[in-house]
mmCIF file of C-alpha atoms and ligand atoms in Angstrom:
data_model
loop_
_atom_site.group_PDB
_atom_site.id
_atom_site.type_symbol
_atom_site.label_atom_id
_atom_site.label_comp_id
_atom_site.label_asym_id
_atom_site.label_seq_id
_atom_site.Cartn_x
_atom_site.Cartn_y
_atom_site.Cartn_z
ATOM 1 C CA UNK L 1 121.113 -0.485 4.172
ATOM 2 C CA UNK L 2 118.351 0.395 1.424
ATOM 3 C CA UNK L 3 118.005 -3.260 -0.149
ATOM 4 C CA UNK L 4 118.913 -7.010 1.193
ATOM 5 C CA UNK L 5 121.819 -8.538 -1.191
ATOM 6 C CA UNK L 6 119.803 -10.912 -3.175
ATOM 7 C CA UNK L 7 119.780 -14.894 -1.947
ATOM 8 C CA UNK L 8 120.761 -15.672 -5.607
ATOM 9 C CA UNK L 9 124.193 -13.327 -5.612
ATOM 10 C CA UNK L 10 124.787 -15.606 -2.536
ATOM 11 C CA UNK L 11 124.244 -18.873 -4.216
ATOM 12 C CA UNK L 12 126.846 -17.611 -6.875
ATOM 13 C CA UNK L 13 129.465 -17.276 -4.562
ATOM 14 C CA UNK L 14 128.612 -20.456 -3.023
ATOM 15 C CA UNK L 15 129.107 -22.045 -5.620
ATOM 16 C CA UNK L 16 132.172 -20.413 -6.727
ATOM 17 C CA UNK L 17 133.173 -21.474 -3.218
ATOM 18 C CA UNK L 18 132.171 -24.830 -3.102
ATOM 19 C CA UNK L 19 133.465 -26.021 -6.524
ATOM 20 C CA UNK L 20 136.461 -23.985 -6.978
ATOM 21 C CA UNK L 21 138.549 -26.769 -9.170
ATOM 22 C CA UNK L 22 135.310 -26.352 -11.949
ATOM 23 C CA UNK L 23 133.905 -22.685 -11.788
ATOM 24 C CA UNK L 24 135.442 -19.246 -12.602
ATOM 25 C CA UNK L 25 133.738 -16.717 -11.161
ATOM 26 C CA UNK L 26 134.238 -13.207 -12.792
ATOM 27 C CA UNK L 27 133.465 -9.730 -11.008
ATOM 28 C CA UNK L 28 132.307 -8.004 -13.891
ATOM 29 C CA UNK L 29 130.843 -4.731 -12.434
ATOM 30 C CA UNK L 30 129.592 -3.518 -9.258
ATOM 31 C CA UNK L 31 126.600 -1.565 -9.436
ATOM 32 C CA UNK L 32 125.840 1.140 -6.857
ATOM 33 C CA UNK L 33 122.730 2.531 -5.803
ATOM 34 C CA UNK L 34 122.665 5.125 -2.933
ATOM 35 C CA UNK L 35 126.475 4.559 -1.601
ATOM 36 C CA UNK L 36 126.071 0.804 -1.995
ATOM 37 C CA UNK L 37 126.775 -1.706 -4.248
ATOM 38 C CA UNK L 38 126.076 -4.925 -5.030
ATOM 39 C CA UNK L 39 128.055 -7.258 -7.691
ATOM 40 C CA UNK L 40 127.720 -8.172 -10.930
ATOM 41 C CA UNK L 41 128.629 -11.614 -11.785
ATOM 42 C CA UNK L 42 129.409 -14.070 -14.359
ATOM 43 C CA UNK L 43 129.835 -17.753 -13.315
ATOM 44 C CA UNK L 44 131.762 -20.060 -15.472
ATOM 45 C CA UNK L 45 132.218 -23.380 -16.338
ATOM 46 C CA UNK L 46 133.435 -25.872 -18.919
ATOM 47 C CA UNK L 47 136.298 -25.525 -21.826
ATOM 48 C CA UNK L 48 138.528 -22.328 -21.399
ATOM 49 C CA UNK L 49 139.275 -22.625 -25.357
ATOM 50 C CA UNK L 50 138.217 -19.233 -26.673
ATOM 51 C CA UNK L 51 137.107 -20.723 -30.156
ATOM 52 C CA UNK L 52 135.028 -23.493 -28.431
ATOM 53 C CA UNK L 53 131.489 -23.146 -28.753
ATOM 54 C CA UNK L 54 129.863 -21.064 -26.093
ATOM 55 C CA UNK L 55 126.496 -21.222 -24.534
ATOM 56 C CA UNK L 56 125.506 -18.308 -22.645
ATOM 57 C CA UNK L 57 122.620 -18.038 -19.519
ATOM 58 C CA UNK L 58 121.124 -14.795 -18.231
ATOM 59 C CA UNK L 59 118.523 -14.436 -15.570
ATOM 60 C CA UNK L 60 117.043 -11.338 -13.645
ATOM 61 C CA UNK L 61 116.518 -8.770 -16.648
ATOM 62 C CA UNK L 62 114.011 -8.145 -14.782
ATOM 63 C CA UNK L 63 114.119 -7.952 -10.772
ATOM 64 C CA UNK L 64 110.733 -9.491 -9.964
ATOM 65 C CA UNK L 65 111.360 -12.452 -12.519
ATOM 66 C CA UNK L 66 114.048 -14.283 -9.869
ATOM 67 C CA UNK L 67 112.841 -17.667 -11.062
ATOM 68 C CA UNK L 68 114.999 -17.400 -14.578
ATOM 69 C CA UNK L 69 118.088 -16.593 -11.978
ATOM 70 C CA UNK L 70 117.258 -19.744 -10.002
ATOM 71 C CA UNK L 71 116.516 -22.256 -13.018
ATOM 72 C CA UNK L 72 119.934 -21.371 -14.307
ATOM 73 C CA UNK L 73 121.603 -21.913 -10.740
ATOM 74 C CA UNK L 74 120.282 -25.459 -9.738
ATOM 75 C CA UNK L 75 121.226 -26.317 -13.219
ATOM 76 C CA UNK L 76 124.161 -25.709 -12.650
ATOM 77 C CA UNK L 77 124.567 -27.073 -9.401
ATOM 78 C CA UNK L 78 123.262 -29.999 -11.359
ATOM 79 C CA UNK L 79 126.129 -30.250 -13.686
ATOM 80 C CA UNK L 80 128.804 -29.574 -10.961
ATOM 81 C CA UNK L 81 127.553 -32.363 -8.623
ATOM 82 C CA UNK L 82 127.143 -34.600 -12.246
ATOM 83 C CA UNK L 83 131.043 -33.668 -13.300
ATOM 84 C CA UNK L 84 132.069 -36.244 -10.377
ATOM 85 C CA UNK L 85 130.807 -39.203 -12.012
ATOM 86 C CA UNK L 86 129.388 -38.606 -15.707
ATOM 87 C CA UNK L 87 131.759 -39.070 -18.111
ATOM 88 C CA UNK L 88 129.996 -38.174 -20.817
ATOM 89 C CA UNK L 89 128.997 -34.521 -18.884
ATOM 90 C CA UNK L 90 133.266 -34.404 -18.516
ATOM 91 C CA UNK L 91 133.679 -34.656 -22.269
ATOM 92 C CA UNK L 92 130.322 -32.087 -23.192
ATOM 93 C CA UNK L 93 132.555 -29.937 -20.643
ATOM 94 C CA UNK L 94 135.601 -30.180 -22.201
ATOM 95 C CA UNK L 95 134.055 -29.004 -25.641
ATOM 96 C CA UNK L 96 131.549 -26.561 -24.427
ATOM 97 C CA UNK L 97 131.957 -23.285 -22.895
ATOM 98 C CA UNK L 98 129.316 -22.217 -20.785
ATOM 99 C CA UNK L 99 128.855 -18.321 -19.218
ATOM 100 C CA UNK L 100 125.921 -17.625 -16.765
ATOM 101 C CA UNK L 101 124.903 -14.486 -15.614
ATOM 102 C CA UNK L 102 122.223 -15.296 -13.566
ATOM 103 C CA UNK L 103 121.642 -11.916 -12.129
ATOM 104 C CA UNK L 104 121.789 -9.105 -14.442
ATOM 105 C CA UNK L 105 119.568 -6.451 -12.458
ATOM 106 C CA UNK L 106 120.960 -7.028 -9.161
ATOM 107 C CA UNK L 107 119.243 -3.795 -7.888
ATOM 108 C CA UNK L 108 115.941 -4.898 -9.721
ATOM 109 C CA UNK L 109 115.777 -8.284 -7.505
ATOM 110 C CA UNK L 110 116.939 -6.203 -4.444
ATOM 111 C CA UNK L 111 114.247 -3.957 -4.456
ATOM 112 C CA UNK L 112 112.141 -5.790 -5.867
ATOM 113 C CA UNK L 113 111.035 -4.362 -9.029
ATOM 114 C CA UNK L 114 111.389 -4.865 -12.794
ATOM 115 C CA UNK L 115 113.140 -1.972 -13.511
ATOM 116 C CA UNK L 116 116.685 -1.315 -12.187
ATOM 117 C CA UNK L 117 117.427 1.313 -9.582
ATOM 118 C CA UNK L 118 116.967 4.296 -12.156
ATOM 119 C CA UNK L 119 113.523 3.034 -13.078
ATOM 120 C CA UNK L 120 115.094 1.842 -16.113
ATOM 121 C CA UNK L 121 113.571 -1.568 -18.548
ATOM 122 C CA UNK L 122 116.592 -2.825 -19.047
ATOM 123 C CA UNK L 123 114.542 -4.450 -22.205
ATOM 124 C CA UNK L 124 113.588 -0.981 -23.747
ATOM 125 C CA UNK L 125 116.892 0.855 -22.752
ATOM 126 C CA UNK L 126 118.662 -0.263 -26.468
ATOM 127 C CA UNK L 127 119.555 2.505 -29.158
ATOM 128 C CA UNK L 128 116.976 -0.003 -31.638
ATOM 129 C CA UNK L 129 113.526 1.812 -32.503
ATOM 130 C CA UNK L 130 110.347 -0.324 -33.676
ATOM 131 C CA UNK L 131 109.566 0.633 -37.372
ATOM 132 C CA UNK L 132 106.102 -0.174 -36.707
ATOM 133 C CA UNK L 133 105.709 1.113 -33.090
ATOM 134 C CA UNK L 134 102.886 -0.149 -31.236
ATOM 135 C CA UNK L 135 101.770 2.803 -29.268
ATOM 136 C CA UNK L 136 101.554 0.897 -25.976
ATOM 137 C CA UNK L 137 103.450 1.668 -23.421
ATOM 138 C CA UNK L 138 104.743 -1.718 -22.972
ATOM 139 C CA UNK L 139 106.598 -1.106 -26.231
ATOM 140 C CA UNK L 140 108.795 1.674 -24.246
ATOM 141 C CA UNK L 141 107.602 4.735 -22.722
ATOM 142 C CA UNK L 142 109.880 7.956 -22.119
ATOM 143 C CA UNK L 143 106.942 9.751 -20.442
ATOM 144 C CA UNK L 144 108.305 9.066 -16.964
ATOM 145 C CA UNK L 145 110.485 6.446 -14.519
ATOM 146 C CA UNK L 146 107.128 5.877 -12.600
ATOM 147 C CA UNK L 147 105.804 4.264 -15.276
ATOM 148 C CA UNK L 148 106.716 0.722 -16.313
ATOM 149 C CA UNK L 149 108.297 -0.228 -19.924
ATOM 150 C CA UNK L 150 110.316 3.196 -18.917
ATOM 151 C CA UNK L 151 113.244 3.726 -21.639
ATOM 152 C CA UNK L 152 115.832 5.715 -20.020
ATOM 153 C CA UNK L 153 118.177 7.290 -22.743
ATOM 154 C CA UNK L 154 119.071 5.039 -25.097
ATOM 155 C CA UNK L 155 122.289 6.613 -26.195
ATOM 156 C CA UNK L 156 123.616 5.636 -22.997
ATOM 157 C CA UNK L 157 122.563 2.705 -22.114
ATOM 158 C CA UNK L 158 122.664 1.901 -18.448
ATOM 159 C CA UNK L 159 125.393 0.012 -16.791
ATOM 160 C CA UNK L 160 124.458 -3.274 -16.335
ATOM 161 C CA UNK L 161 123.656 -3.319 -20.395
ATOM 162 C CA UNK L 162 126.805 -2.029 -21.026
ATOM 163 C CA UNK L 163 128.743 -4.618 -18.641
ATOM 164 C CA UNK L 164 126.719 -7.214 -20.220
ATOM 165 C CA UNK L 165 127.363 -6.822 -24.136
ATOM 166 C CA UNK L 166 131.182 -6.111 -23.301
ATOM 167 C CA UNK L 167 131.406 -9.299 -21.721
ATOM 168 C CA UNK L 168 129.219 -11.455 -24.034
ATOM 169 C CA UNK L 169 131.138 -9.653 -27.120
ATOM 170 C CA UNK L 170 134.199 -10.954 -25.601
ATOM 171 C CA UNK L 171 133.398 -14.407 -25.201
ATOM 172 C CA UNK L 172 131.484 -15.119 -28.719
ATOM 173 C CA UNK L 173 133.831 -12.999 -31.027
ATOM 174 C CA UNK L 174 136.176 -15.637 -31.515
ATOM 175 C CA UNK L 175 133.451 -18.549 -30.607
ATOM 176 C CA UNK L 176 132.428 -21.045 -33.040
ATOM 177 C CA UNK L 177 128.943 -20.726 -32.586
ATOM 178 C CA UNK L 178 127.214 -18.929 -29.155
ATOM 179 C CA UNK L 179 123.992 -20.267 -27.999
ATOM 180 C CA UNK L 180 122.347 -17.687 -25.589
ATOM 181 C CA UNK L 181 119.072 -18.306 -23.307
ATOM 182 C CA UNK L 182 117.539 -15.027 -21.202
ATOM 183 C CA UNK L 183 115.258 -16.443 -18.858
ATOM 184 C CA UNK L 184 112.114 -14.174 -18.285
ATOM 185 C CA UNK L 185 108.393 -14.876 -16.793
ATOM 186 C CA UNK L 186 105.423 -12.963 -17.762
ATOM 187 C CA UNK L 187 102.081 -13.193 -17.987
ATOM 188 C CA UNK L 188 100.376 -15.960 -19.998
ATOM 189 C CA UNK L 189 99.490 -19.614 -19.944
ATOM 190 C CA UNK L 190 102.446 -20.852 -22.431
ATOM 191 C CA UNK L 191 105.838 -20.976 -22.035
ATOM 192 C CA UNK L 192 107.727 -19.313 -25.502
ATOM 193 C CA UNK L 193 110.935 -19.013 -26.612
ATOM 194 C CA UNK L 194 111.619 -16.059 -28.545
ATOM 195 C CA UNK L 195 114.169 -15.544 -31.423
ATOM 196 C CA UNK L 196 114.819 -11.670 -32.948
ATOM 197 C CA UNK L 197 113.004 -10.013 -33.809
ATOM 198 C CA UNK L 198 111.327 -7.437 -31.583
ATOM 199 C CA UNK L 199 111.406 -4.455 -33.496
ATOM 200 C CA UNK L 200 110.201 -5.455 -36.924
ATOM 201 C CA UNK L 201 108.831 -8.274 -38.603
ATOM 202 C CA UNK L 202 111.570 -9.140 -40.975
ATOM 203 C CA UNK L 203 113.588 -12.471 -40.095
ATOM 204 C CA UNK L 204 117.116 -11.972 -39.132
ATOM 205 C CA UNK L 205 119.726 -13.304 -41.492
ATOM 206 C CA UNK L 206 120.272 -16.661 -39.256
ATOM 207 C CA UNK L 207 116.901 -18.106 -39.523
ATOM 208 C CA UNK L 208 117.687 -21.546 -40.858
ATOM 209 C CA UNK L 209 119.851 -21.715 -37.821
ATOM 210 C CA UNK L 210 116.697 -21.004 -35.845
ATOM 211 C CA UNK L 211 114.570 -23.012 -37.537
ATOM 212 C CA UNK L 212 117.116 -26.437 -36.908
ATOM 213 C CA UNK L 213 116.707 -25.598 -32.907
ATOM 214 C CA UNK L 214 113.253 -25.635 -33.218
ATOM 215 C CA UNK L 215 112.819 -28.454 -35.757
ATOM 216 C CA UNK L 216 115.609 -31.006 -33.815
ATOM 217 C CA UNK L 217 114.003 -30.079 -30.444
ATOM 218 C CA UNK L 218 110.830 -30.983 -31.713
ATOM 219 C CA UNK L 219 111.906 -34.043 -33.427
ATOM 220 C CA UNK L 220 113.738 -35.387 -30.795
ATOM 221 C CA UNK L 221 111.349 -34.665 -27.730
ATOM 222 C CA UNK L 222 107.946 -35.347 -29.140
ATOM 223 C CA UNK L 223 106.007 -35.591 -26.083
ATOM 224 C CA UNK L 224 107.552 -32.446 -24.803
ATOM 225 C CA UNK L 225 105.087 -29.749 -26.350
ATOM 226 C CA UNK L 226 106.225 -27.317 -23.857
ATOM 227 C CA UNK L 227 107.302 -24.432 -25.881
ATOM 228 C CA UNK L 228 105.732 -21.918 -28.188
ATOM 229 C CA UNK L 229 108.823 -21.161 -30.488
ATOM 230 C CA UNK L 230 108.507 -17.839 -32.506
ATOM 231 C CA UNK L 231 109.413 -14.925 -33.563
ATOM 232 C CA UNK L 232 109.046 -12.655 -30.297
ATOM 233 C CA UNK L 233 107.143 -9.674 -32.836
ATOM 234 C CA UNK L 234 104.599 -12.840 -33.137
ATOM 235 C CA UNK L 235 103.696 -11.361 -29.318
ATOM 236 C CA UNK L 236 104.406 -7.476 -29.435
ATOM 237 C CA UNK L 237 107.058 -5.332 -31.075
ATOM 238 C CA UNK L 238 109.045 -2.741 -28.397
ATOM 239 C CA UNK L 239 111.737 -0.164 -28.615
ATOM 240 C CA UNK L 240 114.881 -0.891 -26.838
ATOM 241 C CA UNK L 241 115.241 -5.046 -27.205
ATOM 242 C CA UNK L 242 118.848 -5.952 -25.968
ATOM 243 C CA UNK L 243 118.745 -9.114 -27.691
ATOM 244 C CA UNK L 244 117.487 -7.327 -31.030
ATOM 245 C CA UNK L 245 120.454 -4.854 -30.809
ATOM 246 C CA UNK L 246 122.964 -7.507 -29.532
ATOM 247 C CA UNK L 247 122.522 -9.622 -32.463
ATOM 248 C CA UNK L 248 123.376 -6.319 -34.999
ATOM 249 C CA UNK L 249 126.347 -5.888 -32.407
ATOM 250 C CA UNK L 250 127.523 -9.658 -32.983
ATOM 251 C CA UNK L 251 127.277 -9.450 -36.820
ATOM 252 C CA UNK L 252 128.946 -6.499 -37.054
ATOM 253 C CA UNK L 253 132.114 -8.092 -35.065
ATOM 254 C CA UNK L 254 132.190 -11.530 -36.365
ATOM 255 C CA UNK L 255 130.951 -14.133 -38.693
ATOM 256 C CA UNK L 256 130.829 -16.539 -36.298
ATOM 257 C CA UNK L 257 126.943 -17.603 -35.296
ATOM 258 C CA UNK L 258 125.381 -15.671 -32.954
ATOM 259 C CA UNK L 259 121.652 -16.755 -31.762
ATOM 260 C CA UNK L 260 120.034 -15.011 -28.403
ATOM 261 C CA UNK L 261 117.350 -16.424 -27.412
ATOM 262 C CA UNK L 262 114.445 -15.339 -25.103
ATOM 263 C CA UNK L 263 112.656 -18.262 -22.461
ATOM 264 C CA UNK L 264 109.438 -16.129 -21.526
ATOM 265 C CA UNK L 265 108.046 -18.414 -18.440
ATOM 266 C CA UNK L 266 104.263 -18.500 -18.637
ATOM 267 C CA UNK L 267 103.665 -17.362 -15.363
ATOM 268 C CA UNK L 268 99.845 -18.087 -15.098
ATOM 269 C CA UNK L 269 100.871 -21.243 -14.988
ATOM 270 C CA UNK L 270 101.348 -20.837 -11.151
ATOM 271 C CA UNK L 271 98.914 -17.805 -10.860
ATOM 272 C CA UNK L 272 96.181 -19.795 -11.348
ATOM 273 C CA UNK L 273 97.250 -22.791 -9.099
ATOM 274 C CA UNK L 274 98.059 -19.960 -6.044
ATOM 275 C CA UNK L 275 95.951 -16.672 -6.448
ATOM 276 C CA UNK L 276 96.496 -15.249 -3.614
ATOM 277 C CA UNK L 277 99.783 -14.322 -5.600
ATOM 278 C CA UNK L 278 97.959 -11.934 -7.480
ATOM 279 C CA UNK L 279 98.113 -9.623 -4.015
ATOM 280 C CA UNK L 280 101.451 -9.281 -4.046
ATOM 281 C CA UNK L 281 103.291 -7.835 -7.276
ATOM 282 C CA UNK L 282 106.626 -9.139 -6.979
ATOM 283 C CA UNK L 283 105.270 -12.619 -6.561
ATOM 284 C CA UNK L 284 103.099 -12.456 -9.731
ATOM 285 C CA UNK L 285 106.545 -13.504 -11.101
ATOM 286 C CA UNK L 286 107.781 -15.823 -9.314
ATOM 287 C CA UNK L 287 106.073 -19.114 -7.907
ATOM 288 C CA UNK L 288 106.083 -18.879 -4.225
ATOM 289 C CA UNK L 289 105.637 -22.433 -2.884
ATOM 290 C CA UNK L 290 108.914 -24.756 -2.652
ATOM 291 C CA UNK L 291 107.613 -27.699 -4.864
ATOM 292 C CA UNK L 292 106.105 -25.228 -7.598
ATOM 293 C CA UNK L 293 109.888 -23.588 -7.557
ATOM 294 C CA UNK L 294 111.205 -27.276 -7.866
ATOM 295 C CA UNK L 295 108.787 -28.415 -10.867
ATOM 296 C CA UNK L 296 109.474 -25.036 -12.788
ATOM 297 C CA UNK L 297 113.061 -26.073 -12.446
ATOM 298 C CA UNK L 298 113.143 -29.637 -13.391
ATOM 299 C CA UNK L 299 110.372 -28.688 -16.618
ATOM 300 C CA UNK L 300 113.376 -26.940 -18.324
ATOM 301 C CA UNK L 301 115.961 -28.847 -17.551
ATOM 302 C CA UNK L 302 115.699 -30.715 -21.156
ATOM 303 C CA UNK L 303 115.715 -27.983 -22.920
ATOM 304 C CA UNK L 304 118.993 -26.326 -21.469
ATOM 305 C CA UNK L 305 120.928 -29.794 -21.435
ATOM 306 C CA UNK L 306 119.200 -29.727 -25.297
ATOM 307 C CA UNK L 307 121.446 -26.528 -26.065
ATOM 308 C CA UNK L 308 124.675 -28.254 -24.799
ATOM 309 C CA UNK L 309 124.360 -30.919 -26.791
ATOM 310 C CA UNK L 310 124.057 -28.852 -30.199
ATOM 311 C CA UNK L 311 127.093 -27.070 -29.456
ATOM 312 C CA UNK L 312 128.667 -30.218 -28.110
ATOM 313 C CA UNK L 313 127.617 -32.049 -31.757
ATOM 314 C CA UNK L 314 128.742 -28.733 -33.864
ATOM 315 C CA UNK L 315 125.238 -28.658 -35.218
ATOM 316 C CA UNK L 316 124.717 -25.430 -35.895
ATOM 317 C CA UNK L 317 128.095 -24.993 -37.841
ATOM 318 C CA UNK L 318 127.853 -27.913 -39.498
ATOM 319 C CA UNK L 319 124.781 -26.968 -41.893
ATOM 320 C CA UNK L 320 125.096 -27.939 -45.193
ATOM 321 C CA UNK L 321 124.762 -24.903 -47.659
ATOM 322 C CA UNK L 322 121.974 -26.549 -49.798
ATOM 323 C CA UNK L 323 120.122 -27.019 -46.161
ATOM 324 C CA UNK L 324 120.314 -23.719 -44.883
ATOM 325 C CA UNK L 325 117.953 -22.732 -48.232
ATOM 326 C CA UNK L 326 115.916 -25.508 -47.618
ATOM 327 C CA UNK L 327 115.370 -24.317 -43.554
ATOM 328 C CA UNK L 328 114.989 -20.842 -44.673
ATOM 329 C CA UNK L 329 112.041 -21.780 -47.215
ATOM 330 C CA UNK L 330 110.809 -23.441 -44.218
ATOM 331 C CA UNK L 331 111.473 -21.074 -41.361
ATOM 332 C CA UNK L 332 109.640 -18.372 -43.817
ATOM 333 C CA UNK L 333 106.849 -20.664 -44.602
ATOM 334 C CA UNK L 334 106.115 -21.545 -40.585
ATOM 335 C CA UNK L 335 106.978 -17.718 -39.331
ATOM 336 C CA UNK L 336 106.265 -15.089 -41.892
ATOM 337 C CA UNK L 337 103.006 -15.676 -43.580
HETATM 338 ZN ZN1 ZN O 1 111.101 -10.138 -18.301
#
C-alpha cells in the first residue's frame, strides 16, 4: 500500500450510499499508480434532461488543495439533506443539472502533492502555449518532474485530463448553458475567480456572459466583497491551462454557452491566522483546524447556490442581443485597459 485512499473519495461514496434515490454516482476512470488504483468519480445530482442547463464542480486539480474537494462535498450534502423539505431547492433541481468531480487528482491528494503521480501539473499539461510566455517556471517547466509547474507532454495529456474533458464534453454538448467552478487555493490574501484567459490577454468571445456573473453577483450581494473577479492573465499567464483549452474544445463542439471558471482560495487567509502551517507543505493549502475548515465552507456557499440560480432563471441564455454589446463595451472597459 504506497498511498491511503483519500477521506474525500470516501465521502463520495457515502454519499452515493446514503442518498441513493437523489445521486448518480459515475465511475469514470480508475487511475493506477504502482499496481493500485484509486477511482475517479463524478457525483450527480438534479435534472437528468440532457438539454437542461448544467453546472459543473471540480476540486483537487491539485492534491495538496483538498479544501476545493471538501467545499464542493458539504455543499452538497447541504442540498441533499435541503431536498427533504425545500420546495423551492426540489424545483432548482428539477431544472438544473449539476456534475461534481470533487477529486480530480486522486493520486495528488493521496500522496500528497500538487502534481499527480507522474509529477505532472495537471494545470500546465494542455496542448495551449502562452504567446507571451512568462519565463517563470510557474508558467510550465519541461526541465524536469522534480520541479513544480512540471508540463509532462502535452500531446498526450495525462489521464485524469483526458477522463475529465470526455466527460464534461458529454454533458455540456447538448446543454443549454454549462456553468463550471474549479476550486483551487494558493497563495495570497484575496479570494479570485478567474475567467479565460491564461495564455494571452485577449478576451474570449463570451465576455458579456462573464461580465453579467460578475455584474448580478455584485449587484445582488453588496456587502459580499469577497471576490476579486478577473481575467486569470490579470495574475500570470502559463502554458498548459485546462480551462483555457477546454473552452476552444467546447466552441469547437457546440454553440451552446460554455463558461469555466477558476475559484483560487486565498490561502493566507488561514496562513496568517495558524503559522505553524507554514512547516508543513501540504498544509500550506489547506486550513488545518475544524472551525477554519467550517468558515471556509460556509464563506462560499452564496456564491455556488448564486450559480444555480442563473441557470435555474436562464440568465445567461436569455441576453438580449443589444445587451451583450453593451456588456462587452463594459467587460472591455473594466478588464482590458
Ligand atoms: Zn491549484
Amino acid at each position: 500500500m504506497i498511498g491511503h485512499i483519500p477521506r474525500e473519495i470516501h465521502h463520495i461514496e457515502q454519499l452515493a450510499e446514503q442518498y441513493p434515490q437523489h445521486v448518480r454516482l459515475t465511475l469514470l476512470d480508475n487511475i493506477t499508480h504502482q499496481s493500485q488504483s484509486l477511482p475517479l468519480y463524478a457525483l450527480e445530482i438534479g435534472t437528468r434532461d440532457q438539454d437542461a442547463p448544467c453546472l459543473f464542480f471540480t476540486g483537487a486539480v491539485h492534491g495538496v488543495e483538498r479544501i476545493g474537494s471538501q467545499i464542493i462535498l458539504a455543499f452538497i450534502k447541504s442540498l441533499l439533506r435541503r431536498i427533504e423539505w425545500d420546495q423551492q431547492l426540489r424545483e432548482s433541481l428539477n431544472v438544473v443539472r449539476i456534475v461534481t468531480v470533487p477529486v480530480v487528482n486522486p493520486w495528488g491528494v493521496a500522496l500528497k502533492q500538487r502534481a499527480n503521480h507522474h509529477g505532472v501539473d495537471l494545470m500546465r499539461n494542455a496542448p495551449i502555449e502562452s504567446d507571451n510566455p512568462a519565463y517563470h517556471l510557474y508558467a510550465g517547466q519541461n526541465l524536469s518532474s522534480w520541479l513544480p509547474w512540471y508540463r509532462g507532454n502535452p500531446d498526450n495529456m495525462e489521464q485524469e485530463l483526458q477522463t475529465l474533458s470526455r466527460c464534461i464534453l458529454s454533458y455540456s454538448k447538448q446543454s443549454r448553458t454549462t456553468l463550471l467552478l474549479d476550486l483551487h487555493s494558493g497563495f495570497g490574501t484575496r479570494d479570485r475567480l478567474w475567467f479565460p484567459y491564461a495564455h494571452h490577454r485577449n478576451p474570449p468571445s463570451n465576455l458579456s456572459q462573464y461580465y453579467l456573473l460578475y455584474r448580478l453577483f455584485r449587484k445582488s450581494y453588496p456587502h459580499y466583497e469577497l471576490y476579486q473577479f478577473e481575467p486569470q492573465w490579470h495574475q500570470y499567464t502559463t502554458h498548459g491551462d485546462f480551462w483555457d483549452w477546454m473552452l476552444t474544445q467546447h466552441q469547437m463542439q457546440s454553440n451552446c454557452s460554455f463558461l469555466p471558471l477558476t475559484l483560487e482560495l486565498g490561502s493566507w487567509l488561514w496562513v496568517k491566522k495558524n503559522p505553524i502551517q507554514m512547516l508543513r507543505f501540504s498544509q500550506l493549502f489547506h486550513p488545518t483546524k475544524p472551525h477554519r475548515i467550517k468558515r471556509v465552507q460556509r464563506r462560499h456557499t452564496t456564491l455556488l447556490s448564486y450559480l444555480i440560480q442563473v441557470l435555474n432563471n436562464g440568465v445567461i441564455e436569455n441576453i438580449h442581443a443589444s445587451e451583450d454589446a453593451k456588456y462587452r463595451d463594459k467587460a472591455i472597459k473594466l478588464w482590458y485597459r
